[in-house]
JSON list of C-alpha atoms in Angstrom, two decimals:
[
{"chain": "A", "resi": 1, "resn": "UNK", "atom": "CA", "xyz": [94.03, -64.67, 148.56]},
{"chain": "A", "resi": 2, "resn": "UNK", "atom": "CA", "xyz": [96.16, -66.90, 145.38]},
{"chain": "A", "resi": 3, "resn": "UNK", "atom": "CA", "xyz": [91.66, -68.02, 146.06]},
{"chain": "A", "resi": 4, "resn": "UNK", "atom": "CA", "xyz": [91.63, -64.96, 144.66]},
{"chain": "A", "resi": 5, "resn": "UNK", "atom": "CA", "xyz": [93.83, -65.32, 141.98]},
{"chain": "A", "resi": 6, "resn": "UNK", "atom": "CA", "xyz": [91.83, -66.85, 139.30]},
{"chain": "A", "resi": 7, "resn": "UNK", "atom": "CA", "xyz": [89.56, -64.42, 139.20]},
{"chain": "A", "resi": 8, "resn": "UNK", "atom": "CA", "xyz": [92.13, -61.72, 139.32]},
{"chain": "A", "resi": 9, "resn": "UNK", "atom": "CA", "xyz": [93.76, -63.35, 136.68]},
{"chain": "A", "resi": 10, "resn": "UNK", "atom": "CA", "xyz": [90.53, -63.17, 134.18]},
{"chain": "A", "resi": 11, "resn": "UNK", "atom": "CA", "xyz": [89.41, -59.03, 135.19]},
{"chain": "A", "resi": 12, "resn": "UNK", "atom": "CA", "xyz": [93.09, -58.74, 133.82]},
{"chain": "A", "resi": 13, "resn": "UNK", "atom": "CA", "xyz": [92.85, -60.74, 130.45]},
{"chain": "A", "resi": 14, "resn": "UNK", "atom": "CA", "xyz": [88.39, -59.50, 130.26]},
{"chain": "A", "resi": 15, "resn": "UNK", "atom": "CA", "xyz": [90.58, -55.46, 130.91]},
{"chain": "A", "resi": 16, "resn": "UNK", "atom": "CA", "xyz": [93.63, -55.84, 128.31]},
{"chain": "A", "resi": 17, "resn": "UNK", "atom": "CA", "xyz": [90.99, -57.12, 125.55]},
{"chain": "A", "resi": 18, "resn": "UNK", "atom": "CA", "xyz": [88.59, -54.31, 125.41]},
{"chain": "A", "resi": 19, "resn": "UNK", "atom": "CA", "xyz": [92.06, -51.90, 125.78]},
{"chain": "A", "resi": 20, "resn": "UNK", "atom": "CA", "xyz": [92.81, -54.20, 122.43]},
{"chain": "A", "resi": 21, "resn": "UNK", "atom": "CA", "xyz": [89.58, -54.15, 120.67]},
{"chain": "A", "resi": 22, "resn": "UNK", "atom": "CA", "xyz": [89.86, -49.89, 121.27]},
{"chain": "A", "resi": 23, "resn": "UNK", "atom": "CA", "xyz": [92.68, -49.85, 119.90]},
{"chain": "A", "resi": 24, "resn": "UNK", "atom": "CA", "xyz": [91.97, -52.12, 116.82]},
{"chain": "A", "resi": 25, "resn": "UNK", "atom": "CA", "xyz": [88.26, -50.06, 116.33]},
{"chain": "A", "resi": 26, "resn": "UNK", "atom": "CA", "xyz": [90.43, -45.83, 116.56]},
{"chain": "A", "resi": 27, "resn": "UNK", "atom": "CA", "xyz": [92.91, -47.47, 114.14]},
{"chain": "A", "resi": 28, "resn": "UNK", "atom": "CA", "xyz": [90.30, -48.76, 111.48]},
{"chain": "A", "resi": 29, "resn": "UNK", "atom": "CA", "xyz": [88.87, -45.38, 112.52]},
{"chain": "A", "resi": 30, "resn": "UNK", "atom": "CA", "xyz": [91.55, -43.35, 111.85]},
{"chain": "A", "resi": 31, "resn": "UNK", "atom": "CA", "xyz": [91.57, -44.89, 108.05]},
{"chain": "A", "resi": 32, "resn": "UNK", "atom": "CA", "xyz": [88.08, -44.66, 108.13]},
{"chain": "A", "resi": 33, "resn": "UNK", "atom": "CA", "xyz": [88.76, -40.43, 108.39]},
{"chain": "A", "resi": 34, "resn": "UNK", "atom": "CA", "xyz": [92.17, -40.83, 106.16]},
{"chain": "A", "resi": 35, "resn": "UNK", "atom": "CA", "xyz": [90.34, -42.13, 102.92]},
{"chain": "A", "resi": 36, "resn": "UNK", "atom": "CA", "xyz": [87.53, -38.39, 102.96]},
{"chain": "A", "resi": 37, "resn": "UNK", "atom": "CA", "xyz": [91.44, -36.61, 102.55]},
{"chain": "A", "resi": 38, "resn": "UNK", "atom": "CA", "xyz": [92.38, -38.51, 99.82]},
{"chain": "A", "resi": 39, "resn": "UNK", "atom": "CA", "xyz": [89.19, -39.47, 98.08]},
{"chain": "A", "resi": 40, "resn": "UNK", "atom": "CA", "xyz": [88.39, -37.30, 95.19]},
{"chain": "A", "resi": 41, "resn": "UNK", "atom": "CA", "xyz": [85.62, -37.71, 95.01]},
{"chain": "A", "resi": 42, "resn": "UNK", "atom": "CA", "xyz": [84.61, -37.22, 99.10]},
{"chain": "A", "resi": 43, "resn": "UNK", "atom": "CA", "xyz": [81.93, -34.54, 100.80]},
{"chain": "A", "resi": 44, "resn": "UNK", "atom": "CA", "xyz": [84.57, -33.39, 103.35]},
{"chain": "A", "resi": 45, "resn": "UNK", "atom": "CA", "xyz": [87.73, -32.44, 103.82]},
{"chain": "A", "resi": 46, "resn": "UNK", "atom": "CA", "xyz": [90.33, -32.18, 106.86]},
{"chain": "A", "resi": 47, "resn": "UNK", "atom": "CA", "xyz": [88.58, -29.38, 108.63]},
{"chain": "A", "resi": 48, "resn": "UNK", "atom": "CA", "xyz": [84.77, -31.34, 108.60]},
{"chain": "A", "resi": 49, "resn": "UNK", "atom": "CA", "xyz": [86.46, -34.75, 110.19]},
{"chain": "A", "resi": 50, "resn": "UNK", "atom": "CA", "xyz": [85.56, -33.28, 114.19]},
{"chain": "A", "resi": 51, "resn": "UNK", "atom": "CA", "xyz": [82.83, -33.29, 112.63]},
{"chain": "A", "resi": 52, "resn": "UNK", "atom": "CA", "xyz": [82.75, -37.16, 112.47]},
{"chain": "A", "resi": 53, "resn": "UNK", "atom": "CA", "xyz": [80.83, -38.88, 115.88]},
{"chain": "A", "resi": 54, "resn": "UNK", "atom": "CA", "xyz": [80.70, -42.74, 116.79]},
{"chain": "A", "resi": 55, "resn": "UNK", "atom": "CA", "xyz": [79.77, -45.43, 119.85]},
{"chain": "A", "resi": 56, "resn": "UNK", "atom": "CA", "xyz": [82.86, -46.07, 121.98]},
{"chain": "A", "resi": 57, "resn": "UNK", "atom": "CA", "xyz": [84.09, -49.69, 121.07]},
{"chain": "A", "resi": 58, "resn": "UNK", "atom": "CA", "xyz": [81.80, -52.67, 121.81]},
{"chain": "A", "resi": 59, "resn": "UNK", "atom": "CA", "xyz": [83.24, -55.91, 121.26]},
{"chain": "A", "resi": 60, "resn": "UNK", "atom": "CA", "xyz": [79.87, -56.90, 121.92]},
{"chain": "A", "resi": 61, "resn": "UNK", "atom": "CA", "xyz": [78.67, -55.75, 118.79]},
{"chain": "A", "resi": 62, "resn": "UNK", "atom": "CA", "xyz": [81.31, -57.83, 116.82]},
{"chain": "A", "resi": 63, "resn": "UNK", "atom": "CA", "xyz": [78.84, -61.11, 116.07]},
{"chain": "A", "resi": 64, "resn": "UNK", "atom": "CA", "xyz": [79.36, -64.21, 114.21]},
{"chain": "A", "resi": 65, "resn": "UNK", "atom": "CA", "xyz": [76.90, -65.18, 111.81]},
{"chain": "A", "resi": 66, "resn": "UNK", "atom": "CA", "xyz": [75.93, -68.09, 109.96]},
{"chain": "A", "resi": 67, "resn": "UNK", "atom": "CA", "xyz": [76.23, -68.02, 106.33]},
{"chain": "A", "resi": 68, "resn": "UNK", "atom": "CA", "xyz": [73.18, -69.16, 103.84]},
{"chain": "A", "resi": 69, "resn": "UNK", "atom": "CA", "xyz": [74.40, -68.65, 100.11]},
{"chain": "A", "resi": 70, "resn": "UNK", "atom": "CA", "xyz": [71.18, -67.89, 97.81]},
{"chain": "A", "resi": 71, "resn": "UNK", "atom": "CA", "xyz": [71.19, -69.58, 93.92]},
{"chain": "A", "resi": 72, "resn": "UNK", "atom": "CA", "xyz": [69.94, -68.55, 91.76]},
{"chain": "A", "resi": 73, "resn": "UNK", "atom": "CA", "xyz": [69.05, -65.02, 92.72]},
{"chain": "A", "resi": 74, "resn": "UNK", "atom": "CA", "xyz": [67.89, -62.35, 89.95]},
{"chain": "A", "resi": 75, "resn": "UNK", "atom": "CA", "xyz": [69.19, -59.43, 89.78]},
{"chain": "A", "resi": 76, "resn": "UNK", "atom": "CA", "xyz": [67.42, -55.70, 91.19]},
{"chain": "A", "resi": 77, "resn": "UNK", "atom": "CA", "xyz": [67.57, -52.79, 91.36]},
{"chain": "A", "resi": 78, "resn": "UNK", "atom": "CA", "xyz": [67.81, -50.99, 94.77]},
{"chain": "A", "resi": 79, "resn": "UNK", "atom": "CA", "xyz": [66.82, -47.42, 94.72]},
{"chain": "A", "resi": 80, "resn": "UNK", "atom": "CA", "xyz": [69.51, -44.35, 95.29]},
{"chain": "A", "resi": 81, "resn": "UNK", "atom": "CA", "xyz": [68.80, -41.13, 97.88]},
{"chain": "A", "resi": 82, "resn": "UNK", "atom": "CA", "xyz": [68.77, -39.63, 95.24]},
{"chain": "A", "resi": 83, "resn": "UNK", "atom": "CA", "xyz": [65.34, -41.30, 92.91]},
{"chain": "A", "resi": 84, "resn": "UNK", "atom": "CA", "xyz": [68.00, -43.28, 91.08]},
{"chain": "A", "resi": 85, "resn": "UNK", "atom": "CA", "xyz": [68.78, -47.23, 91.48]},
{"chain": "A", "resi": 86, "resn": "UNK", "atom": "CA", "xyz": [71.39, -49.41, 91.35]},
{"chain": "A", "resi": 87, "resn": "UNK", "atom": "CA", "xyz": [71.85, -53.32, 90.00]},
{"chain": "A", "resi": 88, "resn": "UNK", "atom": "CA", "xyz": [71.93, -55.53, 92.66]},
{"chain": "A", "resi": 89, "resn": "UNK", "atom": "CA", "xyz": [71.28, -59.11, 93.39]},
{"chain": "A", "resi": 90, "resn": "UNK", "atom": "CA", "xyz": [71.17, -60.80, 96.63]},
{"chain": "A", "resi": 91, "resn": "UNK", "atom": "CA", "xyz": [74.07, -63.15, 97.94]},
{"chain": "A", "resi": 92, "resn": "UNK", "atom": "CA", "xyz": [73.55, -64.32, 101.15]},
{"chain": "A", "resi": 93, "resn": "UNK", "atom": "CA", "xyz": [71.81, -64.49, 104.58]},
{"chain": "A", "resi": 94, "resn": "UNK", "atom": "CA", "xyz": [73.58, -64.16, 107.33]},
{"chain": "A", "resi": 95, "resn": "UNK", "atom": "CA", "xyz": [71.39, -65.05, 110.35]},
{"chain": "A", "resi": 96, "resn": "UNK", "atom": "CA", "xyz": [73.22, -63.88, 114.51]},
{"chain": "A", "resi": 97, "resn": "UNK", "atom": "CA", "xyz": [71.99, -63.21, 117.91]},
{"chain": "A", "resi": 98, "resn": "UNK", "atom": "CA", "xyz": [71.88, -59.59, 118.54]},
{"chain": "A", "resi": 99, "resn": "UNK", "atom": "CA", "xyz": [71.52, -57.97, 122.05]},
{"chain": "A", "resi": 100, "resn": "UNK", "atom": "CA", "xyz": [69.06, -61.54, 122.74]},
{"chain": "A", "resi": 101, "resn": "UNK", "atom": "CA", "xyz": [67.25, -61.06, 119.47]},
{"chain": "A", "resi": 102, "resn": "UNK", "atom": "CA", "xyz": [67.75, -63.86, 116.85]},
{"chain": "A", "resi": 103, "resn": "UNK", "atom": "CA", "xyz": [67.90, -61.51, 113.56]},
{"chain": "A", "resi": 104, "resn": "UNK", "atom": "CA", "xyz": [67.91, -62.31, 109.93]},
{"chain": "A", "resi": 105, "resn": "UNK", "atom": "CA", "xyz": [70.14, -60.25, 107.52]},
{"chain": "A", "resi": 106, "resn": "UNK", "atom": "CA", "xyz": [70.78, -59.78, 103.93]},
{"chain": "A", "resi": 107, "resn": "UNK", "atom": "CA", "xyz": [74.03, -59.38, 102.01]},
{"chain": "A", "resi": 108, "resn": "UNK", "atom": "CA", "xyz": [74.24, -57.90, 98.75]},
{"chain": "A", "resi": 109, "resn": "UNK", "atom": "CA", "xyz": [76.82, -57.54, 95.35]},
{"chain": "A", "resi": 110, "resn": "UNK", "atom": "CA", "xyz": [76.25, -54.79, 93.28]},
{"chain": "A", "resi": 111, "resn": "UNK", "atom": "CA", "xyz": [76.59, -55.64, 89.69]},
{"chain": "A", "resi": 112, "resn": "UNK", "atom": "CA", "xyz": [79.15, -52.85, 88.46]},
{"chain": "A", "resi": 113, "resn": "UNK", "atom": "CA", "xyz": [81.70, -53.36, 92.31]},
{"chain": "A", "resi": 114, "resn": "UNK", "atom": "CA", "xyz": [81.43, -57.17, 91.13]},
{"chain": "A", "resi": 115, "resn": "UNK", "atom": "CA", "xyz": [82.58, -56.31, 87.50]},
{"chain": "A", "resi": 116, "resn": "UNK", "atom": "CA", "xyz": [86.05, -54.58, 88.88]},
{"chain": "A", "resi": 117, "resn": "UNK", "atom": "CA", "xyz": [88.53, -57.16, 90.07]},
{"chain": "A", "resi": 118, "resn": "UNK", "atom": "CA", "xyz": [89.46, -55.25, 92.63]},
{"chain": "A", "resi": 119, "resn": "UNK", "atom": "CA", "xyz": [85.70, -55.11, 94.50]},
{"chain": "A", "resi": 120, "resn": "UNK", "atom": "CA", "xyz": [84.69, -58.91, 92.86]},
{"chain": "A", "resi": 121, "resn": "UNK", "atom": "CA", "xyz": [84.53, -60.17, 96.28]},
{"chain": "A", "resi": 122, "resn": "UNK", "atom": "CA", "xyz": [83.16, -57.10, 97.75]},
{"chain": "A", "resi": 123, "resn": "UNK", "atom": "CA", "xyz": [79.54, -57.41, 99.97]},
{"chain": "A", "resi": 124, "resn": "UNK", "atom": "CA", "xyz": [76.94, -55.05, 100.85]},
{"chain": "A", "resi": 125, "resn": "UNK", "atom": "CA", "xyz": [75.59, -55.18, 103.32]},
{"chain": "A", "resi": 126, "resn": "UNK", "atom": "CA", "xyz": [73.30, -51.81, 104.37]},
{"chain": "A", "resi": 127, "resn": "UNK", "atom": "CA", "xyz": [70.61, -51.78, 107.50]},
{"chain": "A", "resi": 128, "resn": "UNK", "atom": "CA", "xyz": [68.46, -49.12, 109.50]},
{"chain": "A", "resi": 129, "resn": "UNK", "atom": "CA", "xyz": [68.18, -49.95, 112.89]},
{"chain": "A", "resi": 130, "resn": "UNK", "atom": "CA", "xyz": [65.72, -48.32, 115.93]},
{"chain": "A", "resi": 131, "resn": "UNK", "atom": "CA", "xyz": [68.67, -45.32, 116.28]},
{"chain": "A", "resi": 132, "resn": "UNK", "atom": "CA", "xyz": [67.83, -44.12, 112.94]},
{"chain": "A", "resi": 133, "resn": "UNK", "atom": "CA", "xyz": [67.02, -40.28, 112.94]},
{"chain": "A", "resi": 134, "resn": "UNK", "atom": "CA", "xyz": [67.79, -39.60, 116.78]},
{"chain": "A", "resi": 135, "resn": "UNK", "atom": "CA", "xyz": [71.75, -41.38, 117.32]},
{"chain": "A", "resi": 136, "resn": "UNK", "atom": "CA", "xyz": [72.04, -41.80, 114.08]},
{"chain": "A", "resi": 137, "resn": "UNK", "atom": "CA", "xyz": [71.88, -40.77, 109.98]},
{"chain": "A", "resi": 138, "resn": "UNK", "atom": "CA", "xyz": [67.92, -40.81, 109.59]},
{"chain": "A", "resi": 139, "resn": "UNK", "atom": "CA", "xyz": [68.75, -43.08, 106.36]},
{"chain": "A", "resi": 140, "resn": "UNK", "atom": "CA", "xyz": [70.31, -46.25, 107.59]},
{"chain": "A", "resi": 141, "resn": "UNK", "atom": "CA", "xyz": [74.32, -46.59, 107.24]},
{"chain": "A", "resi": 142, "resn": "UNK", "atom": "CA", "xyz": [76.28, -49.53, 105.85]},
{"chain": "A", "resi": 143, "resn": "UNK", "atom": "CA", "xyz": [79.56, -52.55, 106.53]},
{"chain": "A", "resi": 144, "resn": "UNK", "atom": "CA", "xyz": [81.48, -53.79, 104.24]},
{"chain": "A", "resi": 145, "resn": "UNK", "atom": "CA", "xyz": [82.30, -57.30, 103.89]},
{"chain": "A", "resi": 146, "resn": "UNK", "atom": "CA", "xyz": [84.95, -59.20, 101.65]},
{"chain": "A", "resi": 147, "resn": "UNK", "atom": "CA", "xyz": [83.71, -63.03, 100.53]},
{"chain": "A", "resi": 148, "resn": "UNK", "atom": "CA", "xyz": [86.58, -64.32, 100.60]},
{"chain": "A", "resi": 149, "resn": "UNK", "atom": "CA", "xyz": [85.71, -64.11, 105.21]},
{"chain": "A", "resi": 150, "resn": "UNK", "atom": "CA", "xyz": [82.94, -66.32, 105.31]},
{"chain": "A", "resi": 151, "resn": "UNK", "atom": "CA", "xyz": [84.62, -69.68, 106.52]},
{"chain": "A", "resi": 152, "resn": "UNK", "atom": "CA", "xyz": [82.97, -72.80, 107.71]},
{"chain": "A", "resi": 153, "resn": "UNK", "atom": "CA", "xyz": [79.81, -70.96, 106.57]},
{"chain": "A", "resi": 154, "resn": "UNK", "atom": "CA", "xyz": [79.74, -68.16, 109.22]},
{"chain": "A", "resi": 155, "resn": "UNK", "atom": "CA", "xyz": [81.20, -64.80, 108.46]},
{"chain": "A", "resi": 156, "resn": "UNK", "atom": "CA", "xyz": [82.24, -61.86, 111.45]},
{"chain": "A", "resi": 157, "resn": "UNK", "atom": "CA", "xyz": [80.33, -58.87, 111.34]},
{"chain": "A", "resi": 158, "resn": "UNK", "atom": "CA", "xyz": [81.03, -56.03, 113.20]},
{"chain": "A", "resi": 159, "resn": "UNK", "atom": "CA", "xyz": [78.96, -53.39, 113.59]},
{"chain": "A", "resi": 160, "resn": "UNK", "atom": "CA", "xyz": [81.74, -51.30, 115.90]},
{"chain": "A", "resi": 161, "resn": "UNK", "atom": "CA", "xyz": [82.45, -50.58, 111.77]},
{"chain": "A", "resi": 162, "resn": "UNK", "atom": "CA", "xyz": [78.93, -49.81, 110.33]},
{"chain": "A", "resi": 163, "resn": "UNK", "atom": "CA", "xyz": [79.52, -46.00, 108.33]},
{"chain": "A", "resi": 164, "resn": "UNK", "atom": "CA", "xyz": [77.07, -43.14, 106.90]},
{"chain": "A", "resi": 165, "resn": "UNK", "atom": "CA", "xyz": [76.51, -43.10, 103.29]},
{"chain": "A", "resi": 166, "resn": "UNK", "atom": "CA", "xyz": [78.09, -39.88, 101.57]},
{"chain": "A", "resi": 167, "resn": "UNK", "atom": "CA", "xyz": [74.16, -38.31, 101.50]},
{"chain": "A", "resi": 168, "resn": "UNK", "atom": "CA", "xyz": [74.82, -38.43, 105.16]},
{"chain": "A", "resi": 169, "resn": "UNK", "atom": "CA", "xyz": [77.11, -34.94, 104.79]},
{"chain": "A", "resi": 170, "resn": "UNK", "atom": "CA", "xyz": [76.15, -33.91, 101.24]},
{"chain": "A", "resi": 171, "resn": "UNK", "atom": "CA", "xyz": [73.51, -34.00, 98.21]},
{"chain": "A", "resi": 172, "resn": "UNK", "atom": "CA", "xyz": [73.63, -35.56, 95.22]},
{"chain": "A", "resi": 173, "resn": "UNK", "atom": "CA", "xyz": [75.60, -38.85, 95.80]},
{"chain": "A", "resi": 174, "resn": "UNK", "atom": "CA", "xyz": [73.64, -42.03, 94.65]},
{"chain": "A", "resi": 175, "resn": "UNK", "atom": "CA", "xyz": [73.31, -43.55, 98.83]},
{"chain": "A", "resi": 176, "resn": "UNK", "atom": "CA", "xyz": [71.62, -47.11, 98.40]},
{"chain": "A", "resi": 177, "resn": "UNK", "atom": "CA", "xyz": [69.07, -47.09, 100.05]},
{"chain": "A", "resi": 178, "resn": "UNK", "atom": "CA", "xyz": [68.27, -49.41, 102.85]},
{"chain": "A", "resi": 179, "resn": "UNK", "atom": "CA", "xyz": [66.09, -52.65, 101.56]},
{"chain": "A", "resi": 180, "resn": "UNK", "atom": "CA", "xyz": [62.92, -53.73, 103.73]},
{"chain": "A", "resi": 181, "resn": "UNK", "atom": "CA", "xyz": [64.56, -57.19, 104.74]},
{"chain": "A", "resi": 182, "resn": "UNK", "atom": "CA", "xyz": [67.30, -54.97, 106.55]},
{"chain": "A", "resi": 183, "resn": "UNK", "atom": "CA", "xyz": [65.15, -53.52, 109.21]},
{"chain": "A", "resi": 184, "resn": "UNK", "atom": "CA", "xyz": [66.17, -54.35, 112.65]},
{"chain": "A", "resi": 185, "resn": "UNK", "atom": "CA", "xyz": [63.85, -54.17, 115.35]},
{"chain": "A", "resi": 186, "resn": "UNK", "atom": "CA", "xyz": [66.18, -53.00, 117.89]},
{"chain": "A", "resi": 187, "resn": "UNK", "atom": "CA", "xyz": [68.99, -49.88, 118.98]},
{"chain": "A", "resi": 188, "resn": "UNK", "atom": "CA", "xyz": [72.42, -50.72, 117.52]},
{"chain": "A", "resi": 189, "resn": "UNK", "atom": "CA", "xyz": [74.32, -48.47, 119.35]},
{"chain": "A", "resi": 190, "resn": "UNK", "atom": "CA", "xyz": [77.80, -49.62, 117.68]},
{"chain": "A", "resi": 191, "resn": "UNK", "atom": "CA", "xyz": [79.20, -47.57, 114.90]},
{"chain": "A", "resi": 192, "resn": "UNK", "atom": "CA", "xyz": [79.07, -43.82, 112.78]},
{"chain": "A", "resi": 193, "resn": "UNK", "atom": "CA", "xyz": [76.77, -41.80, 114.16]},
{"chain": "A", "resi": 194, "resn": "UNK", "atom": "CA", "xyz": [74.94, -38.72, 113.07]},
{"chain": "A", "resi": 195, "resn": "UNK", "atom": "CA", "xyz": [77.30, -36.40, 111.40]},
{"chain": "A", "resi": 196, "resn": "UNK", "atom": "CA", "xyz": [77.59, -32.37, 113.28]},
{"chain": "A", "resi": 197, "resn": "UNK", "atom": "CA", "xyz": [78.47, -29.55, 110.11]},
{"chain": "A", "resi": 198, "resn": "UNK", "atom": "CA", "xyz": [76.18, -28.16, 108.22]},
{"chain": "A", "resi": 199, "resn": "UNK", "atom": "CA", "xyz": [75.41, -31.18, 104.76]},
{"chain": "A", "resi": 200, "resn": "UNK", "atom": "CA", "xyz": [77.56, -29.23, 101.59]},
{"chain": "A", "resi": 201, "resn": "UNK", "atom": "CA", "xyz": [75.67, -29.46, 98.17]},
{"chain": "A", "resi": 202, "resn": "UNK", "atom": "CA", "xyz": [77.84, -31.66, 95.85]},
{"chain": "A", "resi": 203, "resn": "UNK", "atom": "CA", "xyz": [78.70, -29.04, 92.61]}
]
């Protein structure tokens, strides 16, 4: 029995971690849903939340990425799905491996949000992948990050926290279109899936 004990302990440890991680993601998603109820701009009401769907939490989609800060980047206009645009600048490149592939993405900062002390550290990671239009929203998904979370030129990116733009639920929102440089050539089976409710029209 003793020779199997280390293996058993490792199994128990891995199982406990998986349960703990799942609970952490579940808590994050519950807070995410509550934000729809408290946000006056929200396209969804409490009864609509049953139409939100997510992949099961999977820690393999939580990666530690190397960060390369970009210098002297000019402001550019990121197109939005309503035909307008918003001002952003490229903040950093992030490099990591996911499902055996080496990937690079770009983090952005919103000019408007950067002027607000509350959001001055906010980093925006919009992306598309091979699940779009099939299992996830066709217009791509977003991840929010914080520049203060960059430590030793690395940052954690958790695709389990990928969420849909408001345009996935309703017309009439200025949702940024993920730039082509963040189009991932693989399926990111993590985060929010397609909304199954009726798409609304913003008044």
